[in-house]
Amino acid sequence: MSKNATNTGRRAGLDRNDMVAAALALVEADGVGALTMRRLAAELDVTTNTIYWHVGSRDELILEIIRSHSRQIAELPIEGTTAQERVFSAARHIWESSMASRSVTSLAHQTGTAAEHLHPLEVVLAQELEAAGLRGEELARAQRSIQVTVGGFLLNALRSDASREGDARGAAWTDEDNGLTPETVDALAQSPDYDALLADTLRAIIATHVG
Amino acid sequence: MSKNATNTGRRAGLDRNDMVAAALALVEADGVGALTMRRLAAELDVTTNTIYWHVGSRDELILEIIRSHSRQIAELPIEGTTAQERVFSAARHIWESSMASRSVTSLAHQTGTAAEHLHPLEVVLAQELEAAGLRGEELARAQRSIQVTVGGFLLNALRSDASREGDARGAAWTDEDNGLTPETVDALAQSPDYDALLADTLRAIIATHVG
DNA sequence: ACCTGAACACCGTTCAAGT
DNA sequence: ACCTGAACACCGTTCAAGT
């Protein structure tokens, strides 16, 4: 667990960044639930107070994790030639990197720091919207509509991850007498393909704003 | 705190429904954070074990709260004459009743029981989509796209509630050198009108599915 | 059957004290 | 300046015991 071999005295020799890095590693390895001050302290071979001294509080630690990870997000190249395609590409990048690091995304969602987390990619989206000719209030509406929608899909997709196997996700639809067609009930009972669904939804939204 | 005057012995005389009702009242009064087994026990003038005996666990209690509140959701009348208008109306009902009981909605979101919570209103939406001529897989895509989008807006709107006053919500946009137009930055820095934004977004999505 | 008292194994956080 | 030991005020949950 201890990463510094040149530890002469009882000083741990760790700084704020080491704490944040270890916390990020912990979350990525064992999920959001594993991030407790006591576990992190054990991982670093120090007391919880050491973390408090360097970081301040659990909230600050989480904010730093998000900021730190935010800087590590690679800015994928925007693809497409038309304005709609390029905006679509920028929007999907937000989805893709969020899904790529699900644990951190979950942490960001649970702590209300999702905006902070994805800001770099959101800037790229805004730039593409400007390139498409949008400005000011008009751009803000498109931007937010896209951001919020992607956020909604992330929420559901990450929840699907968490729920066990093919359990009773759509059981509510089959186990009751709602006046729906059998083929509709069947379709609703199956687990959705969020990836494809987001693509369709995004295209619909983007078409109304840039075109 | 004690609601039963006819309490002869040391028996509390409370059943499962009383626990769930008190828990629901607690959440609506003091928010999700107030729902601890110990606080609920104190509210009912019993020990936590009494709750465990009647309900089982905190997770079961929350599920029952959601189910109980789900039954209390009034089914507002669908408005509009065209298919698009009526689907829009059904979709907005999900948003409206979720916002009307924010605390329970927050609880449902945090515990992954949002689908359970809003299911009655989602059935109404599905029925309107069938009335609009959709069936099976085609309907499921429309249904989910709408549900997930509304969920995303709820997530953001409820978070805006929680965040203090007019603090640094859009500060990230103004405090940096992203190559954006000043009027765009200004627009993005302001707090969004989720209600109006959802209306626009829903119309865009619905238009692509029912026409 | 229904309920209590006491305890277990956790949390985040703080305070006084050490070097 | 940097870190420990011990404690406070909470959690959810369980177990043996009472009536």
Coordinates of C-alpha atoms (C1' of nucleotides) in Angstrom, one line a residue:
Chain A
M1 CA 0.0 0.0 0.0
S2 CA 2.8 2.5 0.9
K3 CA 4.2 3.9 -2.3
N4 CA 7.1 5.9 -0.9
A5 CA 10.2 3.8 -0.1
T6 CA 12.2 6.8 1.1
N7 CA 10.2 7.4 4.2
T8 CA 12.7 8.3 6.9
G9 CA 10.7 9.4 9.9
R10 CA 7.1 9.0 10.9
R11 CA 6.1 11.7 8.4
A12 CA 4.1 10.1 5.6
G13 CA 5.5 12.4 3.0
L14 CA 2.3 12.6 1.1
D15 CA 0.6 15.8 -0.2
R16 CA -2.8 16.8 -1.3
N17 CA -2.4 15.5 -4.8
D18 CA -1.4 12.0 -3.5
M19 CA -4.6 11.9 -1.5
V20 CA -6.8 12.9 -4.5
A21 CA -5.0 10.5 -6.8
A22 CA -5.5 7.6 -4.3
A23 CA -9.1 8.6 -3.8
L24 CA -9.7 8.6 -7.6
A25 CA -8.0 5.2 -7.9
L26 CA -10.2 3.9 -5.1
V27 CA -13.4 5.0 -6.8
E28 CA -12.3 3.6 -10.1
A29 CA -11.3 0.3 -8.6
D30 CA -14.1 -0.4 -6.1
G31 CA -16.8 2.1 -6.9
V32 CA -18.3 5.1 -5.2
G33 CA -19.3 3.2 -2.1
A34 CA -15.7 2.4 -1.3
L35 CA -14.7 6.1 -0.9
T36 CA -14.7 6.5 2.9
M37 CA -12.2 8.6 4.8
R38 CA -11.2 5.6 6.8
R39 CA -10.7 3.3 3.8
L40 CA -8.7 5.9 2.0
A41 CA -6.6 6.5 5.1
A42 CA -5.9 2.8 5.3
E43 CA -4.9 2.7 1.6
L44 CA -2.4 5.5 2.2
D45 CA -1.1 4.1 5.6
V46 CA -2.1 7.2 7.5
T47 CA -4.8 8.3 9.9
T48 CA -8.0 10.0 8.6
N49 CA -6.8 13.2 10.2
T50 CA -3.9 13.3 7.8
I51 CA -6.5 13.5 5.0
Y52 CA -8.3 16.2 6.8
W53 CA -5.2 18.2 7.2
H54 CA -4.3 18.1 3.5
V55 CA -7.8 18.2 2.0
G56 CA -10.2 19.6 4.5
S57 CA -13.3 17.5 4.2
R58 CA -14.9 14.7 2.3
D59 CA -16.8 17.2 0.1
E60 CA -13.6 19.0 -0.8
L61 CA -11.9 15.7 -1.6
I62 CA -14.7 14.7 -4.0
L63 CA -14.6 18.1 -5.7
E64 CA -10.9 17.7 -6.2
I65 CA -11.4 14.2 -7.6
I66 CA -13.8 15.5 -10.1
R67 CA -11.6 18.4 -11.1
S68 CA -8.6 16.2 -11.3
H69 CA -10.4 13.7 -13.5
S70 CA -11.9 16.5 -15.5
R71 CA -8.4 17.5 -16.6
Q72 CA -7.6 14.0 -17.6
I73 CA -10.6 13.7 -20.0
A74 CA -9.2 13.4 -23.5
E75 CA -10.7 15.7 -26.0
L76 CA -11.7 13.4 -28.9
P77 CA -11.7 14.9 -32.4
I78 CA -15.0 16.2 -33.7
E79 CA -16.2 14.2 -36.7
G80 CA -18.6 15.2 -39.5
T81 CA -18.8 17.8 -42.2
T82 CA -22.2 19.4 -41.7
A83 CA -23.0 21.5 -38.7
Q84 CA -25.6 19.0 -37.4
E85 CA -23.1 16.1 -37.6
R86 CA -20.4 18.0 -35.8
V87 CA -22.8 19.2 -33.0
F88 CA -24.0 15.6 -32.8
S89 CA -20.4 14.4 -32.5
A90 CA -19.6 16.9 -29.7
A91 CA -22.7 15.8 -27.8
R92 CA -21.8 12.1 -28.1
H93 CA -18.3 12.8 -26.8
I94 CA -19.9 13.8 -23.5
W95 CA -21.8 10.6 -23.4
E96 CA -18.9 8.4 -24.4
S97 CA -16.3 9.7 -21.9
S98 CA -18.9 9.7 -19.2
M99 CA -19.6 6.0 -19.9
A100 CA -15.9 5.2 -20.2
S101 CA -15.3 6.3 -16.6
R102 CA -18.6 5.3 -15.1
S103 CA -17.5 5.3 -11.5
V104 CA -16.4 8.9 -11.5
T105 CA -19.5 9.9 -13.5
S106 CA -21.6 8.3 -10.8
L107 CA -19.7 10.1 -8.1
A108 CA -20.2 13.4 -10.0
H109 CA -23.9 12.8 -10.4
Q110 CA -24.4 11.8 -6.8
T111 CA -22.6 14.9 -5.5
G112 CA -24.0 17.4 -7.9
T113 CA -20.7 18.1 -9.6
A114 CA -21.5 16.7 -13.0
A115 CA -21.3 20.2 -14.6
E116 CA -17.9 20.7 -13.2
H117 CA -16.8 17.2 -14.3
L118 CA -17.8 17.5 -18.0
H119 CA -17.2 21.2 -18.5
P120 CA -14.3 20.8 -20.9
L121 CA -16.4 18.7 -23.2
E122 CA -19.3 21.1 -22.8
V123 CA -17.2 24.0 -23.9
V124 CA -16.4 22.0 -27.1
L125 CA -20.1 21.5 -27.7
A126 CA -20.7 25.2 -27.3
Q127 CA -17.9 26.0 -29.7
E128 CA -19.5 23.7 -32.3
L129 CA -22.9 25.4 -31.8
E130 CA -21.3 28.7 -32.4
A131 CA -19.7 27.3 -35.5
A132 CA -23.1 26.3 -36.5
G133 CA -24.2 29.9 -36.3
L134 CA -25.9 30.0 -32.9
R135 CA -25.3 32.8 -30.4
G136 CA -26.5 34.0 -27.0
E137 CA -29.8 32.9 -25.6
E138 CA -30.5 30.7 -28.7
L139 CA -27.3 28.8 -28.2
A140 CA -27.9 28.4 -24.5
R141 CA -31.2 26.8 -25.1
A142 CA -29.7 24.2 -27.5
Q143 CA -26.7 23.7 -25.2
R144 CA -28.8 23.0 -22.1
S145 CA -31.3 20.9 -23.9
I146 CA -28.5 18.6 -25.1
Q147 CA -26.7 18.6 -21.8
V148 CA -29.7 17.8 -19.7
T149 CA -30.8 15.0 -22.2
V150 CA -27.4 13.4 -22.1
G151 CA -27.5 13.6 -18.3
G152 CA -30.8 11.8 -18.3
F153 CA -29.5 9.0 -20.4
L154 CA -26.4 8.7 -18.2
L155 CA -28.6 8.5 -15.2
N156 CA -30.6 5.6 -16.6
A157 CA -27.7 3.8 -18.2
L158 CA -25.6 3.8 -15.0
R159 CA -28.6 2.6 -13.1
S160 CA -29.0 -0.3 -15.5
D161 CA -25.4 -1.2 -14.7
A162 CA -26.2 -1.3 -11.0
S163 CA -29.3 -3.4 -11.2
R164 CA -28.7 -7.1 -11.2
E165 CA -28.9 -9.2 -14.3
G166 CA -32.1 -9.4 -16.3
D167 CA -34.3 -9.0 -13.2
A168 CA -37.7 -7.3 -13.0
R169 CA -36.9 -4.1 -14.8
G170 CA -39.9 -4.1 -17.1
A171 CA -42.0 -6.5 -15.0
A172 CA -44.3 -3.6 -14.0
W173 CA -45.6 -3.5 -17.6
T174 CA -46.4 -7.2 -17.9
D175 CA -47.9 -7.8 -14.5
E176 CA -50.9 -5.5 -14.8
D177 CA -53.9 -4.8 -16.8
N178 CA -53.1 -1.6 -18.5
G179 CA -55.1 -1.4 -21.8
L180 CA -52.0 -1.8 -23.9
T181 CA -51.4 -4.0 -26.9
P182 CA -49.4 -7.2 -26.2
E183 CA -46.7 -6.3 -28.6
T184 CA -46.3 -2.9 -26.9
V185 CA -46.0 -4.5 -23.5
D186 CA -43.4 -7.0 -24.8
A187 CA -41.3 -4.1 -26.2
L188 CA -41.5 -2.1 -23.0
A189 CA -40.5 -5.1 -20.9
Q190 CA -37.2 -5.5 -22.7
S191 CA -34.1 -3.6 -21.5
P192 CA -33.5 -0.6 -23.7
D193 CA -30.4 0.1 -25.9
Y194 CA -29.6 3.5 -24.4
D195 CA -26.8 4.1 -26.9
A196 CA -29.0 3.9 -29.9
L197 CA -31.8 5.6 -28.2
L198 CA -29.6 8.6 -27.3
A199 CA -28.5 8.9 -30.9
D200 CA -32.1 9.2 -32.1
T201 CA -33.1 11.6 -29.4
L202 CA -30.0 13.8 -29.9
R203 CA -30.7 14.0 -33.6
A204 CA -34.3 15.1 -33.0
I205 CA -33.2 17.8 -30.6
I206 CA -30.3 19.1 -32.7
A207 CA -32.5 19.2 -35.8
T208 CA -34.7 21.8 -34.1
H209 CA -31.9 24.0 -33.1
V210 CA -29.3 23.9 -35.8
G211 CA -30.4 23.6 -39.4
Chain B
M1 CA -45.5 12.8 18.5
S2 CA -47.7 9.9 19.7
K3 CA -50.9 9.8 17.7
N4 CA -52.8 7.0 19.5
A5 CA -54.5 8.1 22.7
T6 CA -55.9 4.7 23.3
N7 CA -52.6 3.1 24.1
T8 CA -53.3 0.7 27.0
G9 CA -50.2 -1.4 27.5
R10 CA -46.6 -1.0 26.3
R11 CA -47.7 -2.1 22.8
A12 CA -47.4 0.7 20.4
G13 CA -50.4 -0.4 18.4
L14 CA -48.8 0.7 15.1
D15 CA -48.7 -1.3 11.9
R16 CA -46.6 -1.3 8.7
N17 CA -48.8 1.3 7.1
D18 CA -48.3 3.7 10.0
M19 CA -44.5 3.4 9.6
V20 CA -44.7 4.1 5.9
A21 CA -47.0 7.0 6.3
A22 CA -44.9 8.5 9.0
A23 CA -41.8 8.0 6.9
L24 CA -43.4 9.7 3.9
A25 CA -44.5 12.6 6.1
L26 CA -41.0 12.9 7.4
V27 CA -39.5 13.1 3.9
E28 CA -42.0 15.6 2.8
A29 CA -41.5 17.8 5.8
D30 CA -37.7 17.7 6.3
G31 CA -36.3 16.2 3.1
V32 CA -34.6 13.0 2.2
G33 CA -31.7 13.5 4.7
A34 CA -34.2 13.4 7.6
L35 CA -35.2 9.8 6.8
T36 CA -33.1 7.8 9.3
M37 CA -34.4 4.8 11.2
R38 CA -33.6 6.5 14.5
R39 CA -35.4 9.7 13.6
L40 CA -38.5 7.8 12.3
A41 CA -38.5 5.7 15.5
A42 CA -38.4 8.8 17.7
E43 CA -41.2 10.3 15.6
L44 CA -43.3 7.2 16.3
D45 CA -42.3 6.9 20.0
V46 CA -40.9 3.4 19.4
T47 CA -37.5 1.8 19.1
T48 CA -35.8 1.3 15.7
N49 CA -36.4 -2.5 16.2
T50 CA -40.1 -1.9 16.0
I51 CA -39.7 -0.5 12.5
Y52 CA -37.5 -3.4 11.6
W53 CA -40.1 -5.8 12.8
H54 CA -42.9 -4.3 10.7
V55 CA -41.0 -3.2 7.6
G56 CA -37.8 -5.3 7.4
S57 CA -35.1 -2.8 6.3
R58 CA -34.5 0.7 5.3
D59 CA -34.6 -0.3 1.6
E60 CA -37.9 -2.0 2.0
L61 CA -39.2 1.1 3.8
I62 CA -38.2 3.4 1.0
L63 CA -39.7 1.1 -1.6
E64 CA -43.0 1.2 0.3
I65 CA -42.8 4.9 0.6
I66 CA -42.5 5.2 -3.1
R67 CA -45.2 2.7 -3.8
S68 CA -47.5 4.4 -1.3
H69 CA -46.9 7.8 -2.8
S70 CA -47.2 6.4 -6.3
R71 CA -50.8 5.4 -5.5
Q72 CA -51.6 8.9 -4.3
I73 CA -50.5 10.6 -7.5
A74 CA -53.6 12.1 -9.1
E75 CA -54.1 11.3 -12.7
L76 CA -54.6 14.7 -14.2
P77 CA -56.7 14.9 -17.3
I78 CA -55.0 14.8 -20.7
E79 CA -55.4 18.0 -22.7
G80 CA -55.3 18.7 -26.4
T81 CA -57.0 17.5 -29.5
T82 CA -54.2 16.4 -31.8
A83 CA -52.1 13.3 -31.1
Q84 CA -49.0 15.4 -30.6
E85 CA -50.7 17.7 -28.1
R86 CA -52.1 14.8 -26.0
V87 CA -48.8 12.9 -25.9
F88 CA -47.1 16.2 -24.9
S89 CA -49.7 16.6 -22.1
A90 CA -49.1 13.1 -20.8
A91 CA -45.4 13.7 -20.8
R92 CA -45.7 17.0 -18.9
H93 CA -47.9 15.4 -16.3
I94 CA -44.9 13.2 -15.3
W95 CA -42.8 16.3 -14.9
E96 CA -45.5 18.3 -13.0
S97 CA -46.4 15.7 -10.4
S98 CA -42.7 15.0 -9.9
M99 CA -42.0 18.6 -9.3
A100 CA -45.1 18.9 -7.1
S101 CA -43.6 16.4 -4.6
R102 CA -39.9 17.1 -5.0
S103 CA -38.8 15.4 -1.8
V104 CA -40.3 12.0 -2.8
T105 CA -39.0 12.4 -6.3
S106 CA -35.5 13.0 -4.9
L107 CA -35.8 9.9 -2.8
A108 CA -36.9 7.9 -5.8
H109 CA -34.1 9.1 -7.9
Q110 CA -31.5 8.5 -5.2
T111 CA -32.7 5.0 -4.6
G112 CA -33.2 4.0 -8.2
T113 CA -37.0 3.6 -7.8
A114 CA -38.1 6.4 -10.1
A115 CA -39.6 4.0 -12.5
E116 CA -41.7 2.4 -9.8
H117 CA -42.7 5.9 -8.6
L118 CA -44.0 7.3 -11.8
H119 CA -45.3 4.1 -13.4
P120 CA -49.0 5.1 -13.3
L121 CA -48.3 8.2 -15.2
E122 CA -46.0 6.3 -17.6
V123 CA -48.9 4.0 -18.4
V124 CA -51.0 7.0 -19.3
L125 CA -48.2 8.2 -21.6
A126 CA -48.0 4.8 -23.3
Q127 CA -51.8 4.8 -23.8
E128 CA -51.7 8.1 -25.5
L129 CA -48.9 6.9 -27.7
E130 CA -51.0 3.9 -28.7
A131 CA -53.9 6.3 -29.4
A132 CA -51.5 8.1 -31.6
G133 CA -51.0 4.9 -33.7
L134 CA -47.7 3.7 -32.3
R135 CA -47.2 0.0 -31.4
G136 CA -44.4 -2.3 -30.1
E137 CA -40.8 -1.4 -30.6
E138 CA -41.7 1.9 -32.2
L139 CA -43.8 2.9 -29.2
A140 CA -41.1 1.7 -26.7
R141 CA -38.5 4.0 -28.4
A142 CA -40.8 7.0 -28.1
Q143 CA -41.8 6.1 -24.6
R144 CA -38.2 5.7 -23.3
S145 CA -36.9 8.7 -25.1
I146 CA -39.6 10.8 -23.4
Q147 CA -39.1 9.2 -20.0
V148 CA -35.4 9.5 -19.9
T149 CA -35.5 13.1 -21.1
V150 CA -38.0 14.1 -18.4
G151 CA -35.8 12.3 -15.9
G152 CA -32.8 14.3 -17.0
F153 CA -34.7 17.6 -16.5
L154 CA -35.9 16.5 -13.1
L155 CA -32.4 15.7 -12.1
N156 CA -31.2 19.2 -13.0
A157 CA -34.2 21.1 -11.7
L158 CA -34.0 19.4 -8.3
R159 CA -30.3 20.0 -8.1
S160 CA -30.9 23.7 -8.8
D161 CA -33.3 23.7 -5.8
A162 CA -30.6 22.3 -3.6
S163 CA -27.8 24.6 -4.7
R164 CA -27.6 27.8 -2.7
E165 CA -29.0 31.1 -4.0
G166 CA -27.6 32.6 -7.2
D167 CA -24.1 31.3 -6.5
A168 CA -21.5 30.2 -9.0
R169 CA -23.7 28.0 -11.2
G170 CA -22.5 29.4 -14.5
A171 CA -19.3 30.9 -13.2
A172 CA -17.3 28.3 -15.0
W173 CA -18.3 29.9 -18.3
T174 CA -17.3 33.4 -17.5
D175 CA -14.1 32.7 -15.6
E176 CA -12.1 31.2 -18.5
D177 CA -10.9 31.9 -22.0
N178 CA -13.0 29.6 -24.1
G179 CA -13.3 31.1 -27.6
L180 CA -17.0 31.9 -27.1
T181 CA -18.9 35.1 -28.0
P182 CA -19.5 37.4 -24.9
E183 CA -23.3 37.2 -25.5
T184 CA -23.1 33.4 -25.5
V185 CA -21.1 33.4 -22.3
D186 CA -23.7 35.7 -20.7
A187 CA -26.5 33.5 -21.7
L188 CA -24.9 30.3 -20.5
A189 CA -24.0 32.0 -17.1
Q190 CA -27.7 32.6 -16.3
S191 CA -29.8 30.0 -14.5
P192 CA -32.0 28.1 -17.0
D193 CA -35.8 28.0 -17.1
Y194 CA -36.1 24.2 -17.0
D195 CA -39.9 24.3 -17.4
A196 CA -39.8 26.2 -20.7
L197 CA -36.7 24.2 -21.9
L198 CA -38.4 20.9 -21.3
A199 CA -41.5 22.0 -23.2
D200 CA -39.3 22.8 -26.3
T201 CA -37.3 19.6 -26.0
L202 CA -40.4 17.4 -25.6
R203 CA -42.0 18.9 -28.6
A204 CA -38.9 18.2 -30.7
I205 CA -38.8 14.6 -29.5
I206 CA -42.5 14.0 -29.9
A207 CA -42.5 15.4 -33.4
T208 CA -40.1 12.8 -34.6
H209 CA -42.1 9.9 -33.2
V210 CA -45.7 10.8 -33.7
G211 CA -46.7 12.7 -36.7
Chain C
dA1 C1' -47.0 -11.5 18.1
dC2 C1' -45.0 -7.4 19.2
dC3 C1' -41.6 -4.7 21.4
dT4 C1' -37.3 -3.1 24.2
dG5 C1' -32.1 -2.7 25.6
dA6 C1' -27.9 -3.4 24.4
dA7 C1' -24.6 -4.0 21.2
dC8 C1' -21.8 -4.4 16.6
dA9 C1' -19.6 -2.4 12.9
dC10 C1' -19.5 1.2 10.5
dC11 C1' -19.7 6.6 9.2
dG12 C1' -17.6 12.0 9.0
dT13 C1' -15.4 15.1 11.8
dT14 C1' -12.9 17.4 15.7
dC15 C1' -9.7 18.2 19.5
dA16 C1' -5.6 17.9 22.2
dA17 C1' -1.3 16.4 21.9
dG18 C1' 3.1 15.0 19.9
dT19 C1' 7.6 15.9 16.9
Chain D
dA1 C1' 4.2 22.1 9.5
dC2 C1' 2.6 17.6 9.6
dC3 C1' 0.7 13.7 11.9
dT4 C1' -1.4 10.5 15.7
dG5 C1' -4.8 8.8 19.4
dA6 C1' -8.9 9.2 21.2
dA7 C1' -13.2 10.7 21.2
dC8 C1' -18.0 12.7 19.6
dA9 C1' -22.2 12.2 17.4
dC10 C1' -24.2 9.9 14.3
dC11 C1' -25.6 5.7 10.9
dG12 C1' -28.1 0.6 9.6
dT13 C1' -28.7 -3.7 11.5
dT14 C1' -29.0 -7.7 14.7
dC15 C1' -29.5 -10.5 18.9
dA16 C1' -31.3 -12.0 23.2
dA17 C1' -34.7 -11.1 26.1
dG18 C1' -39.2 -9.6 27.8
dT19 C1' -44.6 -9.8 27.8

